[in-house]
Amino acid sequence: MRSVARGVGAVLAVAVTAAGATVTPQDFAYGMTLRTAGGDGLYRLSVPGAVYETVASPSLADVRVFNASGEAVPHAIRVPEADGAGEERAVRVPFFPLRGEAGTDGGRLTVTTNEGGSVVSIQRDGSAGEARTTAYLLDLSTLEHPVDEIRLSVAPADGDGADGLNARLAVEASDDLGDWRTLRRGAPLIRLDYEGRRLERTTVDLPAVKARYLRLSWPETARGYRLTGVQAVDRREARGPPLSWLSPPGAAHEAEGEFRYDTGGRYPVRRVDVRPGYDNAVMDVTVESRPDGEAPWRRRFRGEVYRVQLGGTRLRSEPRTIVLTRDRYWRVRV
């Protein structure tokens, strides 16, 4: 399959020519115009999706770039690090229970910090011994980078042997312990056990927040839960250009519980999102792919996916990060 393009600025094309031969835009069958502002010696742009549907080489080795005069110009194709492709940093952070009576402030709260802003002690005037934990204060003052996610270890109340968890968490941020801004409202925390399976979500995504302190709170009905550990996650190494999602058409295969999909091109795939088609479903799935209709299938991941209605909130499993592949054909086996 070959590609051609003509136009003002630059031309992107896909070539099939003899080694060492001079190529021109007329050697191609498909292509597109790359419009630039002009005047610069170097340009960077995202490869349009249509290119992946016409190339013959999975690595885009048959792509060529021409200037407006039809002359081939040097180029390089790079797959940048994208979300989820790099490493992440998870750091344990100090946390402190904030106590008070429901519907009251529970007395005056005094937070003592050192010169660097780290929390040294928390004291409350009044009957603190009888007050219940109403929120938690997280100390992020020693962190240098924004926080993309917090991972929580949540245990039942003392003397409560139940392992279940069902609460909605509110997250607020502050730099001075006086003014607070809301980051999340109603973030779900769940832990369900059924027939030997566990469905658990105790992480909360944040908008790359850079703040000294976070305050976590949940409704009075969930005050029996207690926090036992917190990790702040920095995905600085994994950030990159946003991903573009593709929903290829699929059809059930003759084999029971098997579904096949055709992406229509050699797209670079690094994340896969498998969604059950109905609520209250937990499925063990295997996702496989291959470059053409004759090649053997290669496993990309196997694990559980779910879609659950809980307390008026629909919860579903997160997309899975896989090793980058340019395979066109995919198979999901349930």
C-alpha positions as a Markdown table, in Angstrom:
| # | Residue | x | y | z |
|---|---|---|---|---|
| 1 | Met | 0.0 | 0.0 | 0.0 |
| 2 | Arg | 1.5 | 3.4 | -1.0 |
| 3 | Ser | 0.8 | 7.0 | -0.2 |
| 4 | Val | 1.2 | 10.4 | -1.8 |
| 5 | Ala | 0.6 | 14.1 | -0.9 |
| 6 | Arg | 1.1 | 17.5 | -2.5 |
| 7 | Gly | 0.6 | 20.9 | -1.1 |
| 8 | Val | 2.0 | 24.1 | 0.4 |
| 9 | Gly | 4.4 | 23.7 | 3.3 |
| 10 | Ala | 5.4 | 20.1 | 3.3 |
| 11 | Val | 4.1 | 16.7 | 2.1 |
| 12 | Leu | 3.8 | 13.4 | 4.1 |
| 13 | Ala | 3.9 | 10.2 | 2.0 |
| 14 | Val | 4.6 | 6.5 | 2.0 |
| 15 | Ala | 7.1 | 5.1 | -0.5 |
| 16 | Val | 7.8 | 1.7 | -2.1 |
| 17 | Thr | 10.9 | 2.2 | -4.3 |
| 18 | Ala | 14.1 | 0.5 | -5.2 |
| 19 | Ala | 17.0 | 1.0 | -2.8 |
| 20 | Gly | 18.9 | 4.2 | -3.5 |
| 21 | Ala | 16.4 | 5.5 | -6.0 |
| 22 | Thr | 15.3 | 9.1 | -5.8 |
| 23 | Val | 11.7 | 9.4 | -4.8 |
| 24 | Thr | 9.2 | 12.2 | -5.7 |
| 25 | Pro | 5.6 | 12.8 | -4.6 |
| 26 | Gln | 4.5 | 11.3 | -7.9 |
| 27 | Asp | 5.8 | 7.9 | -6.7 |
| 28 | Phe | 2.9 | 7.7 | -4.2 |
| 29 | Ala | -0.7 | 6.7 | -4.3 |
| 30 | Tyr | -1.9 | 8.4 | -1.0 |
| 31 | Gly | -0.8 | 11.2 | 1.2 |
| 32 | Met | -1.7 | 14.5 | 2.9 |
| 33 | Thr | -0.5 | 18.1 | 3.2 |
| 34 | Leu | 1.4 | 19.2 | 6.3 |
| 35 | Arg | 0.8 | 22.9 | 6.8 |
| 36 | Thr | 3.5 | 24.9 | 8.7 |
| 37 | Ala | 3.9 | 28.5 | 9.7 |
| 38 | Gly | 7.1 | 28.8 | 7.7 |
| 39 | Gly | 10.5 | 30.2 | 8.5 |
| 40 | Asp | 11.7 | 27.6 | 10.9 |
| 41 | Gly | 14.2 | 24.8 | 10.2 |
| 42 | Leu | 12.5 | 22.2 | 12.5 |
| 43 | Tyr | 8.9 | 21.2 | 13.0 |
| 44 | Arg | 7.2 | 18.6 | 15.2 |
| 45 | Leu | 3.7 | 17.3 | 14.7 |
| 46 | Ser | 1.5 | 14.3 | 15.6 |
| 47 | Val | 1.1 | 11.6 | 12.9 |
| 48 | Pro | -2.5 | 11.7 | 11.7 |
| 49 | Gly | -4.5 | 8.6 | 12.3 |
| 50 | Ala | -5.1 | 8.1 | 8.6 |
| 51 | Val | -1.4 | 7.3 | 8.1 |
| 52 | Tyr | -1.7 | 4.2 | 10.2 |
| 53 | Glu | -4.4 | 2.9 | 7.8 |
| 54 | Thr | -2.3 | 3.2 | 4.7 |
| 55 | Val | 1.3 | 2.3 | 5.7 |
| 56 | Ala | 2.8 | -1.1 | 4.8 |
| 57 | Ser | 5.5 | -1.0 | 7.5 |
| 58 | Pro | 4.4 | -1.3 | 11.1 |
| 59 | Ser | 7.3 | 1.1 | 12.1 |
| 60 | Leu | 6.3 | 3.6 | 9.4 |
| 61 | Ala | 9.6 | 3.0 | 7.6 |
| 62 | Asp | 7.9 | 3.7 | 4.3 |
| 63 | Val | 6.9 | 7.3 | 5.3 |
| 64 | Arg | 8.6 | 10.1 | 3.4 |
| 65 | Val | 8.4 | 13.9 | 3.8 |
| 66 | Phe | 8.7 | 16.4 | 1.0 |
| 67 | Asn | 8.8 | 20.2 | 1.0 |
| 68 | Ala | 6.6 | 22.4 | -1.2 |
| 69 | Ser | 9.1 | 22.0 | -4.0 |
| 70 | Gly | 8.7 | 18.3 | -4.1 |
| 71 | Glu | 12.2 | 17.7 | -2.5 |
| 72 | Ala | 12.6 | 15.0 | 0.1 |
| 73 | Val | 13.6 | 16.4 | 3.5 |
| 74 | Pro | 15.1 | 14.6 | 6.5 |
| 75 | His | 12.6 | 13.4 | 9.1 |
| 76 | Ala | 12.4 | 11.2 | 12.2 |
| 77 | Ile | 9.4 | 9.3 | 13.6 |
| 78 | Arg | 9.5 | 8.9 | 17.4 |
| 79 | Val | 7.0 | 7.3 | 19.7 |
| 80 | Pro | 7.0 | 9.5 | 22.8 |
| 81 | Glu | 6.4 | 8.3 | 26.3 |
| 82 | Ala | 2.7 | 8.6 | 27.0 |
| 83 | Asp | 0.5 | 8.2 | 30.0 |
| 84 | Gly | 1.1 | 5.0 | 31.8 |
| 85 | Ala | 4.2 | 4.2 | 29.8 |
| 86 | Gly | 6.9 | 5.4 | 32.2 |
| 87 | Glu | 7.7 | 4.7 | 35.8 |
| 88 | Glu | 5.8 | 6.2 | 38.8 |
| 89 | Arg | 6.9 | 7.3 | 42.2 |
| 90 | Ala | 4.9 | 6.3 | 45.3 |
| 91 | Val | 5.9 | 7.8 | 48.6 |
| 92 | Arg | 4.4 | 7.2 | 52.0 |
| 93 | Val | 3.2 | 10.4 | 53.6 |
| 94 | Pro | 2.4 | 11.2 | 57.2 |
| 95 | Phe | -1.3 | 11.5 | 58.1 |
| 96 | Phe | -3.2 | 12.7 | 61.2 |
| 97 | Pro | -6.7 | 12.0 | 62.4 |
| 98 | Leu | -8.9 | 15.1 | 63.0 |
| 99 | Arg | -11.4 | 14.5 | 65.7 |
| 100 | Gly | -14.7 | 16.2 | 66.5 |
| 101 | Glu | -18.4 | 15.6 | 67.1 |
| 102 | Ala | -20.7 | 15.2 | 64.1 |
| 103 | Gly | -22.3 | 18.6 | 63.2 |
| 104 | Thr | -19.8 | 20.6 | 65.3 |
| 105 | Asp | -16.2 | 21.7 | 65.1 |
| 106 | Gly | -15.4 | 19.7 | 68.2 |
| 107 | Gly | -13.5 | 22.5 | 69.8 |
| 108 | Arg | -10.5 | 24.6 | 68.6 |
| 109 | Leu | -7.9 | 22.8 | 66.5 |
| 110 | Thr | -4.3 | 23.8 | 66.8 |
| 111 | Val | -1.8 | 22.4 | 64.2 |
| 112 | Thr | 1.9 | 23.0 | 64.9 |
| 113 | Thr | 4.4 | 22.9 | 62.0 |
| 114 | Asn | 8.2 | 23.3 | 61.8 |
| 115 | Glu | 10.0 | 25.9 | 59.6 |
| 116 | Gly | 9.7 | 23.6 | 56.6 |
| 117 | Gly | 5.9 | 23.4 | 57.0 |
| 118 | Ser | 5.8 | 19.7 | 58.2 |
| 119 | Val | 3.2 | 18.9 | 60.7 |
| 120 | Val | 4.7 | 18.3 | 64.2 |
| 121 | Ser | 1.6 | 17.9 | 66.3 |
| 122 | Ile | -2.2 | 18.4 | 66.3 |
| 123 | Gln | -4.1 | 19.4 | 69.4 |
| 124 | Arg | -7.8 | 20.1 | 70.0 |
| 125 | Asp | -9.3 | 21.9 | 72.9 |
| 126 | Gly | -12.4 | 20.3 | 74.6 |
| 127 | Ser | -13.4 | 16.7 | 75.0 |
| 128 | Ala | -11.1 | 15.3 | 72.4 |
| 129 | Gly | -11.0 | 11.9 | 74.2 |
| 130 | Glu | -14.7 | 11.4 | 73.4 |
| 131 | Ala | -14.6 | 12.9 | 69.9 |
| 132 | Arg | -14.7 | 10.7 | 66.8 |
| 133 | Thr | -12.4 | 10.9 | 63.8 |
| 134 | Thr | -14.2 | 13.1 | 61.2 |
| 135 | Ala | -11.3 | 13.6 | 58.7 |
| 136 | Tyr | -7.6 | 13.0 | 58.1 |
| 137 | Leu | -4.9 | 15.6 | 57.4 |
| 138 | Leu | -2.2 | 14.5 | 55.0 |
| 139 | Asp | 1.2 | 16.2 | 55.2 |
| 140 | Leu | 2.7 | 16.7 | 51.7 |
| 141 | Ser | 5.1 | 19.5 | 52.6 |
| 142 | Thr | 8.2 | 17.5 | 51.9 |
| 143 | Leu | 7.2 | 16.4 | 48.4 |
| 144 | Glu | 8.8 | 18.2 | 45.5 |
| 145 | His | 6.5 | 17.2 | 42.6 |
| 146 | Pro | 2.8 | 17.3 | 42.0 |
| 147 | Val | 0.7 | 14.4 | 43.2 |
| 148 | Asp | -1.4 | 12.5 | 40.6 |
| 149 | Glu | -3.0 | 9.9 | 42.9 |
| 150 | Ile | -3.3 | 8.9 | 46.5 |
| 151 | Arg | -3.4 | 5.3 | 47.5 |
| 152 | Leu | -5.2 | 4.5 | 50.8 |
| 153 | Ser | -5.1 | 1.6 | 53.2 |
| 154 | Val | -8.5 | 1.6 | 54.9 |
| 155 | Ala | -9.4 | -0.7 | 57.8 |
| 156 | Pro | -12.7 | -1.3 | 59.6 |
| 157 | Ala | -13.3 | 0.3 | 63.0 |
| 158 | Asp | -11.7 | -1.3 | 66.1 |
| 159 | Gly | -13.6 | -4.4 | 67.0 |
| 160 | Asp | -15.3 | -4.6 | 63.6 |
| 161 | Gly | -14.3 | -7.7 | 61.7 |
| 162 | Ala | -16.1 | -6.8 | 58.5 |
| 163 | Asp | -13.8 | -6.4 | 55.4 |
| 164 | Gly | -16.4 | -4.5 | 53.4 |
| 165 | Leu | -15.8 | -0.9 | 52.3 |
| 166 | Asn | -18.3 | 1.5 | 50.7 |
| 167 | Ala | -17.7 | 5.2 | 51.1 |
| 168 | Arg | -17.4 | 8.4 | 49.1 |
| 169 | Leu | -14.4 | 10.5 | 49.9 |
| 170 | Ala | -14.0 | 14.2 | 49.7 |
| 171 | Val | -10.5 | 15.6 | 49.1 |
| 172 | Glu | -9.4 | 19.2 | 49.8 |
| 173 | Ala | -6.1 | 21.0 | 49.4 |
| 174 | Ser | -4.4 | 23.8 | 51.3 |
| 175 | Asp | -1.0 | 25.5 | 51.6 |
| 176 | Asp | -1.7 | 27.3 | 54.9 |
| 177 | Leu | -4.2 | 25.1 | 56.8 |
| 178 | Gly | -6.6 | 28.0 | 56.6 |
| 179 | Asp | -8.0 | 28.2 | 53.1 |
| 180 | Trp | -9.1 | 25.0 | 51.5 |
| 181 | Arg | -10.0 | 24.2 | 47.9 |
| 182 | Thr | -12.0 | 21.1 | 46.8 |
| 183 | Leu | -10.3 | 18.6 | 44.5 |
| 184 | Arg | -12.7 | 15.7 | 44.6 |
| 185 | Arg | -16.2 | 15.2 | 45.9 |
| 186 | Gly | -17.7 | 11.7 | 46.2 |
| 187 | Ala | -14.7 | 9.7 | 45.1 |
| 188 | Pro | -15.7 | 6.1 | 45.6 |
| 189 | Leu | -13.9 | 3.7 | 47.9 |
| 190 | Ile | -15.0 | 0.1 | 47.7 |
| 191 | Arg | -14.0 | -3.3 | 48.8 |
| 192 | Leu | -16.3 | -6.2 | 48.1 |
| 193 | Asp | -15.8 | -10.0 | 48.6 |
| 194 | Tyr | -18.0 | -12.5 | 46.8 |
| 195 | Glu | -17.5 | -16.2 | 46.0 |
| 196 | Gly | -13.8 | -16.0 | 46.5 |
| 197 | Arg | -13.3 | -12.8 | 44.4 |
| 198 | Arg | -12.4 | -9.4 | 45.7 |
| 199 | Leu | -13.3 | -6.1 | 44.0 |
| 200 | Glu | -11.4 | -3.2 | 45.5 |
| 201 | Arg | -10.7 | 0.4 | 44.7 |
| 202 | Thr | -8.9 | 2.5 | 47.3 |
| 203 | Thr | -7.1 | 5.0 | 45.1 |
| 204 | Val | -8.2 | 8.5 | 44.2 |
| 205 | Asp | -7.0 | 10.3 | 41.1 |
| 206 | Leu | -6.0 | 14.0 | 41.5 |
| 207 | Pro | -5.4 | 16.8 | 39.0 |
| 208 | Ala | -1.6 | 16.8 | 39.4 |
| 209 | Val | -2.0 | 18.8 | 42.6 |
| 210 | Lys | 0.9 | 20.7 | 44.2 |
| 211 | Ala | -0.1 | 21.6 | 47.8 |
| 212 | Arg | 1.4 | 21.3 | 51.3 |
| 213 | Tyr | -1.7 | 19.6 | 52.8 |
| 214 | Leu | -4.7 | 17.4 | 51.9 |
| 215 | Arg | -7.8 | 16.9 | 54.0 |
| 216 | Leu | -9.8 | 13.7 | 53.5 |
| 217 | Ser | -13.3 | 13.2 | 54.8 |
| 218 | Trp | -16.2 | 10.9 | 54.3 |
| 219 | Pro | -19.9 | 10.9 | 55.4 |
| 220 | Glu | -21.0 | 10.3 | 59.0 |
| 221 | Thr | -22.3 | 6.9 | 57.9 |
| 222 | Ala | -18.8 | 5.8 | 57.0 |
| 223 | Arg | -17.0 | 7.2 | 60.1 |
| 224 | Gly | -16.4 | 3.6 | 61.3 |
| 225 | Tyr | -13.6 | 3.2 | 58.8 |
| 226 | Arg | -10.1 | 4.2 | 59.7 |
| 227 | Leu | -7.0 | 5.1 | 57.7 |
| 228 | Thr | -3.9 | 3.0 | 58.3 |
| 229 | Gly | -1.6 | 4.1 | 55.5 |
| 230 | Val | -1.3 | 6.7 | 52.6 |
| 231 | Gln | 0.9 | 6.8 | 49.5 |
| 232 | Ala | 1.2 | 9.8 | 47.3 |
| 233 | Val | 1.9 | 8.9 | 43.6 |
| 234 | Asp | 3.8 | 11.1 | 41.2 |
| 235 | Arg | 3.6 | 10.0 | 37.5 |
| 236 | Arg | 6.0 | 12.7 | 36.4 |
| 237 | Glu | 8.1 | 10.1 | 34.5 |
| 238 | Ala | 5.0 | 8.8 | 32.7 |
| 239 | Arg | 3.4 | 12.0 | 31.5 |
| 240 | Gly | 3.3 | 12.7 | 27.9 |
| 241 | Pro | 0.9 | 13.7 | 25.1 |
| 242 | Pro | -2.7 | 12.6 | 25.7 |
| 243 | Leu | -3.8 | 9.3 | 24.3 |
| 244 | Ser | -6.4 | 9.0 | 21.6 |
| 245 | Trp | -9.0 | 6.3 | 22.1 |
| 246 | Leu | -10.2 | 4.1 | 19.2 |
| 247 | Ser | -13.4 | 1.9 | 19.4 |
| 248 | Pro | -13.0 | -0.6 | 16.6 |
| 249 | Pro | -16.0 | -2.6 | 15.4 |
| 250 | Gly | -16.3 | -6.1 | 16.8 |
| 251 | Ala | -18.3 | -9.2 | 16.5 |
| 252 | Ala | -18.8 | -12.4 | 18.4 |
| 253 | His | -16.9 | -15.3 | 17.0 |
| 254 | Glu | -18.2 | -18.9 | 16.5 |
| 255 | Ala | -16.3 | -19.9 | 19.7 |
| 256 | Glu | -18.4 | -19.2 | 22.8 |
| 257 | Gly | -17.2 | -16.2 | 24.8 |
| 258 | Glu | -14.9 | -15.0 | 22.0 |
| 259 | Phe | -15.0 | -11.5 | 20.4 |
| 260 | Arg | -12.8 | -10.2 | 17.5 |
| 261 | Tyr | -12.0 | -6.7 | 16.5 |
| 262 | Asp | -10.3 | -4.9 | 13.5 |
| 263 | Thr | -8.7 | -1.5 | 14.3 |
| 264 | Gly | -8.4 | -0.8 | 10.5 |
| 265 | Gly | -4.8 | 0.1 | 10.7 |
| 266 | Arg | -1.4 | -0.3 | 12.4 |
| 267 | Tyr | -2.0 | 2.0 | 15.2 |
| 268 | Pro | 0.5 | 2.1 | 18.1 |
| 269 | Val | -1.5 | 0.7 | 21.0 |
| 270 | Arg | -0.3 | 0.9 | 24.6 |
| 271 | Arg | -3.5 | 0.8 | 26.6 |
| 272 | Val | -6.6 | -1.5 | 26.3 |
| 273 | Asp | -10.0 | -0.9 | 27.9 |
| 274 | Val | -12.3 | -3.8 | 28.1 |
| 275 | Arg | -15.9 | -3.0 | 29.3 |
| 276 | Pro | -18.6 | -5.5 | 30.2 |
| 277 | Gly | -21.8 | -4.7 | 28.4 |
| 278 | Tyr | -24.1 | -4.8 | 31.4 |
| 279 | Asp | -24.1 | -3.8 | 35.1 |
| 280 | Asn | -23.0 | -6.0 | 38.1 |
| 281 | Ala | -20.6 | -8.1 | 36.0 |
| 282 | Val | -17.1 | -9.3 | 36.9 |
| 283 | Met | -15.3 | -11.2 | 34.2 |
| 284 | Asp | -12.0 | -12.9 | 33.8 |
| 285 | Val | -10.8 | -12.0 | 30.3 |
| 286 | Thr | -7.8 | -12.6 | 28.0 |
| 287 | Val | -6.8 | -10.0 | 25.4 |
| 288 | Glu | -4.7 | -11.1 | 22.4 |
| 289 | Ser | -3.6 | -9.5 | 19.2 |
| 290 | Arg | -1.9 | -10.3 | 15.9 |
| 291 | Pro | -0.6 | -8.2 | 12.9 |
| 292 | Asp | -2.6 | -10.1 | 10.2 |
| 293 | Gly | -5.2 | -12.7 | 9.8 |
| 294 | Glu | -2.7 | -15.6 | 9.5 |
| 295 | Ala | -0.3 | -14.9 | 12.3 |
| 296 | Pro | -0.7 | -16.6 | 15.7 |
| 297 | Trp | -2.4 | -14.7 | 18.5 |
| 298 | Arg | -0.2 | -13.2 | 21.2 |
| 299 | Arg | -1.4 | -12.5 | 24.7 |
| 300 | Arg | -1.4 | -8.9 | 25.8 |
| 301 | Phe | -3.0 | -9.3 | 29.2 |
| 302 | Arg | -5.2 | -11.5 | 31.3 |
| 303 | Gly | -7.2 | -10.3 | 34.3 |
| 304 | Glu | -10.5 | -9.2 | 35.8 |
| 305 | Val | -12.7 | -6.5 | 34.4 |
| 306 | Tyr | -15.9 | -5.3 | 36.1 |
| 307 | Arg | -18.8 | -2.9 | 35.9 |
| 308 | Val | -20.8 | -2.6 | 39.1 |
| 309 | Gln | -23.7 | -0.4 | 40.4 |
| 310 | Leu | -23.1 | 0.5 | 44.0 |
| 311 | Gly | -25.1 | 3.0 | 45.9 |
| 312 | Gly | -26.2 | 4.9 | 42.8 |
| 313 | Thr | -22.6 | 5.0 | 41.4 |
| 314 | Arg | -21.4 | 3.0 | 38.5 |
| 315 | Leu | -17.9 | 1.7 | 39.0 |
| 316 | Arg | -15.8 | 0.0 | 36.3 |
| 317 | Ser | -12.3 | -1.4 | 36.0 |
| 318 | Glu | -9.5 | 0.9 | 34.7 |
| 319 | Pro | -7.8 | 0.6 | 31.3 |
| 320 | Arg | -4.8 | -1.8 | 31.2 |
| 321 | Thr | -1.3 | -0.6 | 30.1 |
| 322 | Ile | 0.4 | -3.1 | 27.8 |
| 323 | Val | 3.7 | -3.3 | 25.9 |
| 324 | Leu | 3.3 | -1.1 | 22.8 |
| 325 | Thr | 2.2 | -3.0 | 19.7 |
| 326 | Arg | 1.0 | -2.1 | 16.3 |
| 327 | Asp | -1.1 | -5.2 | 15.7 |
| 328 | Arg | -4.3 | -4.6 | 13.7 |
| 329 | Tyr | -6.4 | -7.5 | 14.8 |
| 330 | Trp | -7.5 | -8.2 | 18.4 |
| 331 | Arg | -9.4 | -10.9 | 20.3 |
| 332 | Val | -11.0 | -10.9 | 23.7 |
| 333 | Arg | -11.9 | -14.2 | 25.3 |
| 334 | Val | -14.2 | -14.3 | 28.3 |
